[in-house]
Every structure is written in structure tokens, then in C-alpha cells.
Amino acid sequence: MTPRQQEDHRLTQYLNKLLDEMPLSEPSSHLTDRIMRGMQEEDRVSLVPKTPMRQQAYWINGSIAIAATIVLIQSGIIGKIMNIDTGIMQLTTFIQHLSQ
């Protein structure tokens, strides 16, 4: 094992020991009731019809998102974002090569 691997192993053992020694917390006895009540309230809220202003805001936000996506695709930024992983891998390989 390399010194780095030994250090990682010791750190893992130490963290596992700390986690084992931590006390477990118990949820309150009313937790389930509160969650169920909250879910029922969400159901009631979703049944309320949306106002025209709110629907208009959704359409405006959606249109802006579509326009921004088209601009990003046309400018080539999406391709660069998709290739970030390749650049990171090349940088990682270069750094590993330097460290050896």
C-alpha cells in the first residue's frame, strides 16, 4: 500500500469509528401525522385553479428558457459544456503524469 492509500484507509476507519459512536436520534412521535397532514394540504392546494396571471408567468418563463436554450445551442456553448469532462480527464492525466 502506498502512503496515500494507508492514509485514506486510516481516515476511513476513523470516520467509521466516529459514526459508530454517534447517538442515533429518534423522530418525534407525531412525525408521521405531520407528514400526512402536509401531503393532504398539498393535494388541496393543487386542486385550486391557477389564476390567469400565474399561467401567463409560466408561459413567459418557459419561453425565456426555450430562447436561452436556443441561444446556447447556436453559440456552441452546449458543445463546450458536453466536452468539459474530456478536458478534466486530460488535466487529471497530465497532473498524474507530473506527480510520478
PDB file of C-alpha atoms in Angstrom:
ATOM      1  CA  MET A   1       0.000   0.000   0.000  1.00  0.00           C
ATOM      2  CA  THR A   2       1.220   3.454  -0.798  1.00  0.00           C
ATOM      3  CA  PRO A   3       1.345   6.088   1.943  1.00  0.00           C
ATOM      4  CA  ARG A   4      -1.641   7.830   0.346  1.00  0.00           C
ATOM      5  CA  GLN A   5      -3.693   4.630   0.407  1.00  0.00           C
ATOM      6  CA  GLN A   6      -2.686   3.987   4.023  1.00  0.00           C
ATOM      7  CA  GLU A   7      -3.760   7.495   4.966  1.00  0.00           C
ATOM      8  CA  ASP A   8      -7.093   7.043   3.172  1.00  0.00           C
ATOM      9  CA  HIS A   9      -7.621   3.720   4.920  1.00  0.00           C
ATOM     10  CA  ARG A  10      -6.883   5.205   8.347  1.00  0.00           C
ATOM     11  CA  LEU A  11      -9.203   8.129   7.648  1.00  0.00           C
ATOM     12  CA  THR A  12     -11.981   5.753   6.597  1.00  0.00           C
ATOM     13  CA  GLN A  13     -11.506   3.691   9.755  1.00  0.00           C
ATOM     14  CA  TYR A  14     -11.546   6.822  11.901  1.00  0.00           C
ATOM     15  CA  LEU A  15     -14.723   8.142  10.273  1.00  0.00           C
ATOM     16  CA  ASN A  16     -16.427   4.767  10.625  1.00  0.00           C
ATOM     17  CA  LYS A  17     -15.487   4.708  14.308  1.00  0.00           C
ATOM     18  CA  LEU A  18     -16.924   8.204  14.804  1.00  0.00           C
ATOM     19  CA  LEU A  19     -20.137   7.242  13.021  1.00  0.00           C
ATOM     20  CA  ASP A  20     -20.497   4.110  15.137  1.00  0.00           C
ATOM     21  CA  GLU A  21     -20.104   6.144  18.324  1.00  0.00           C
ATOM     22  CA  MET A  22     -22.670   8.791  17.353  1.00  0.00           C
ATOM     23  CA  PRO A  23     -26.008   8.525  19.139  1.00  0.00           C
ATOM     24  CA  LEU A  24     -28.998   7.741  16.956  1.00  0.00           C
ATOM     25  CA  SER A  25     -31.789  10.280  17.038  1.00  0.00           C
ATOM     26  CA  GLU A  26     -35.378   9.163  17.249  1.00  0.00           C
ATOM     27  CA  PRO A  27     -38.065  11.087  15.338  1.00  0.00           C
ATOM     28  CA  SER A  28     -40.861  12.631  17.307  1.00  0.00           C
ATOM     29  CA  SER A  29     -43.979  10.543  17.799  1.00  0.00           C
ATOM     30  CA  HIS A  30     -46.013  12.996  15.711  1.00  0.00           C
ATOM     31  CA  LEU A  31     -43.728  12.951  12.664  1.00  0.00           C
ATOM     32  CA  THR A  32     -45.927  10.654  10.565  1.00  0.00           C
ATOM     33  CA  ASP A  33     -49.043  12.687  11.362  1.00  0.00           C
ATOM     34  CA  ARG A  34     -47.341  15.934  10.345  1.00  0.00           C
ATOM     35  CA  ILE A  35     -46.098  14.460   7.080  1.00  0.00           C
ATOM     36  CA  MET A  36     -49.505  13.047   6.174  1.00  0.00           C
ATOM     37  CA  ARG A  37     -51.205  16.346   7.053  1.00  0.00           C
ATOM     38  CA  GLY A  38     -48.731  18.221   4.862  1.00  0.00           C
ATOM     39  CA  MET A  39     -49.368  15.879   1.945  1.00  0.00           C
ATOM     40  CA  GLN A  40     -53.117  16.349   2.277  1.00  0.00           C
ATOM     41  CA  GLU A  41     -52.667  20.132   2.280  1.00  0.00           C
ATOM     42  CA  GLU A  42     -50.574  19.897  -0.889  1.00  0.00           C
ATOM     43  CA  ASP A  43     -53.357  17.896  -2.553  1.00  0.00           C
ATOM     44  CA  ARG A  44     -55.877  20.590  -1.665  1.00  0.00           C
ATOM     45  CA  VAL A  45     -53.606  23.358  -2.934  1.00  0.00           C
ATOM     46  CA  SER A  46     -53.047  21.593  -6.248  1.00  0.00           C
ATOM     47  CA  LEU A  47     -56.823  21.361  -6.792  1.00  0.00           C
ATOM     48  CA  VAL A  48     -57.142  25.153  -6.642  1.00  0.00           C
ATOM     49  CA  PRO A  49     -57.310  26.502 -10.218  1.00  0.00           C
ATOM     50  CA  LYS A  50     -54.378  28.619 -11.276  1.00  0.00           C
ATOM     51  CA  THR A  51     -55.033  32.274 -11.923  1.00  0.00           C
ATOM     52  CA  PRO A  52     -54.536  33.640 -15.459  1.00  0.00           C
ATOM     53  CA  MET A  53     -51.647  35.806 -14.239  1.00  0.00           C
ATOM     54  CA  ARG A  54     -49.872  32.764 -12.854  1.00  0.00           C
ATOM     55  CA  GLN A  55     -50.394  30.821 -16.077  1.00  0.00           C
ATOM     56  CA  GLN A  56     -49.057  33.778 -18.039  1.00  0.00           C
ATOM     57  CA  ALA A  57     -45.960  33.843 -15.834  1.00  0.00           C
ATOM     58  CA  TYR A  58     -45.402  30.117 -16.513  1.00  0.00           C
ATOM     59  CA  TRP A  59     -45.621  30.724 -20.276  1.00  0.00           C
ATOM     60  CA  ILE A  60     -43.236  33.685 -20.081  1.00  0.00           C
ATOM     61  CA  ASN A  61     -40.712  31.733 -18.009  1.00  0.00           C
ATOM     62  CA  GLY A  62     -40.972  28.761 -20.351  1.00  0.00           C
ATOM     63  CA  SER A  63     -40.464  30.977 -23.392  1.00  0.00           C
ATOM     64  CA  ILE A  64     -37.391  32.577 -21.835  1.00  0.00           C
ATOM     65  CA  ALA A  65     -35.961  29.131 -21.028  1.00  0.00           C
ATOM     66  CA  ILE A  66     -36.535  27.952 -24.600  1.00  0.00           C
ATOM     67  CA  ALA A  67     -34.949  31.110 -26.037  1.00  0.00           C
ATOM     68  CA  ALA A  68     -31.933  30.769 -23.738  1.00  0.00           C
ATOM     69  CA  THR A  69     -31.502  27.120 -24.744  1.00  0.00           C
ATOM     70  CA  ILE A  70     -31.599  28.024 -28.434  1.00  0.00           C
ATOM     71  CA  VAL A  71     -29.040  30.801 -27.914  1.00  0.00           C
ATOM     72  CA  LEU A  72     -26.732  28.429 -26.032  1.00  0.00           C
ATOM     73  CA  ILE A  73     -27.024  25.780 -28.739  1.00  0.00           C
ATOM     74  CA  GLN A  74     -26.402  28.299 -31.524  1.00  0.00           C
ATOM     75  CA  SER A  75     -23.382  29.794 -29.777  1.00  0.00           C
ATOM     76  CA  GLY A  76     -21.745  26.393 -29.309  1.00  0.00           C
ATOM     77  CA  ILE A  77     -21.596  26.606 -25.539  1.00  0.00           C
ATOM     78  CA  ILE A  78     -23.560  23.368 -25.181  1.00  0.00           C
ATOM     79  CA  GLY A  79     -20.810  21.525 -27.090  1.00  0.00           C
ATOM     80  CA  LYS A  80     -18.175  23.013 -24.824  1.00  0.00           C
ATOM     81  CA  ILE A  81     -20.143  22.029 -21.724  1.00  0.00           C
ATOM     82  CA  MET A  82     -20.503  18.483 -23.052  1.00  0.00           C
ATOM     83  CA  ASN A  83     -16.719  18.295 -23.568  1.00  0.00           C
ATOM     84  CA  ILE A  84     -15.772  19.594 -20.115  1.00  0.00           C
ATOM     85  CA  ASP A  85     -15.462  16.002 -18.914  1.00  0.00           C
ATOM     86  CA  THR A  86     -12.861  15.274 -21.589  1.00  0.00           C
ATOM     87  CA  GLY A  87     -10.864  18.338 -20.586  1.00  0.00           C
ATOM     88  CA  ILE A  88     -10.973  17.370 -16.930  1.00  0.00           C
ATOM     89  CA  MET A  89      -9.787  13.849 -17.755  1.00  0.00           C
ATOM     90  CA  GLN A  90      -6.892  15.243 -19.812  1.00  0.00           C
ATOM     91  CA  LEU A  91      -5.925  17.599 -16.985  1.00  0.00           C
ATOM     92  CA  THR A  92      -6.117  14.778 -14.442  1.00  0.00           C
ATOM     93  CA  THR A  93      -3.925  12.549 -16.602  1.00  0.00           C
ATOM     94  CA  PHE A  94      -1.417  15.383 -17.041  1.00  0.00           C
ATOM     95  CA  ILE A  95      -1.246  16.041 -13.291  1.00  0.00           C
ATOM     96  CA  GLN A  96      -0.835  12.337 -12.551  1.00  0.00           C
ATOM     97  CA  HIS A  97       1.951  12.155 -15.120  1.00  0.00           C
ATOM     98  CA  LEU A  98       3.717  15.108 -13.466  1.00  0.00           C
ATOM     99  CA  SER A  99       3.391  13.622  -9.985  1.00  0.00           C
ATOM    100  CA  GLN A 100       5.086  10.355 -10.960  1.00  0.00           C
TER     101      GLN A 100
END
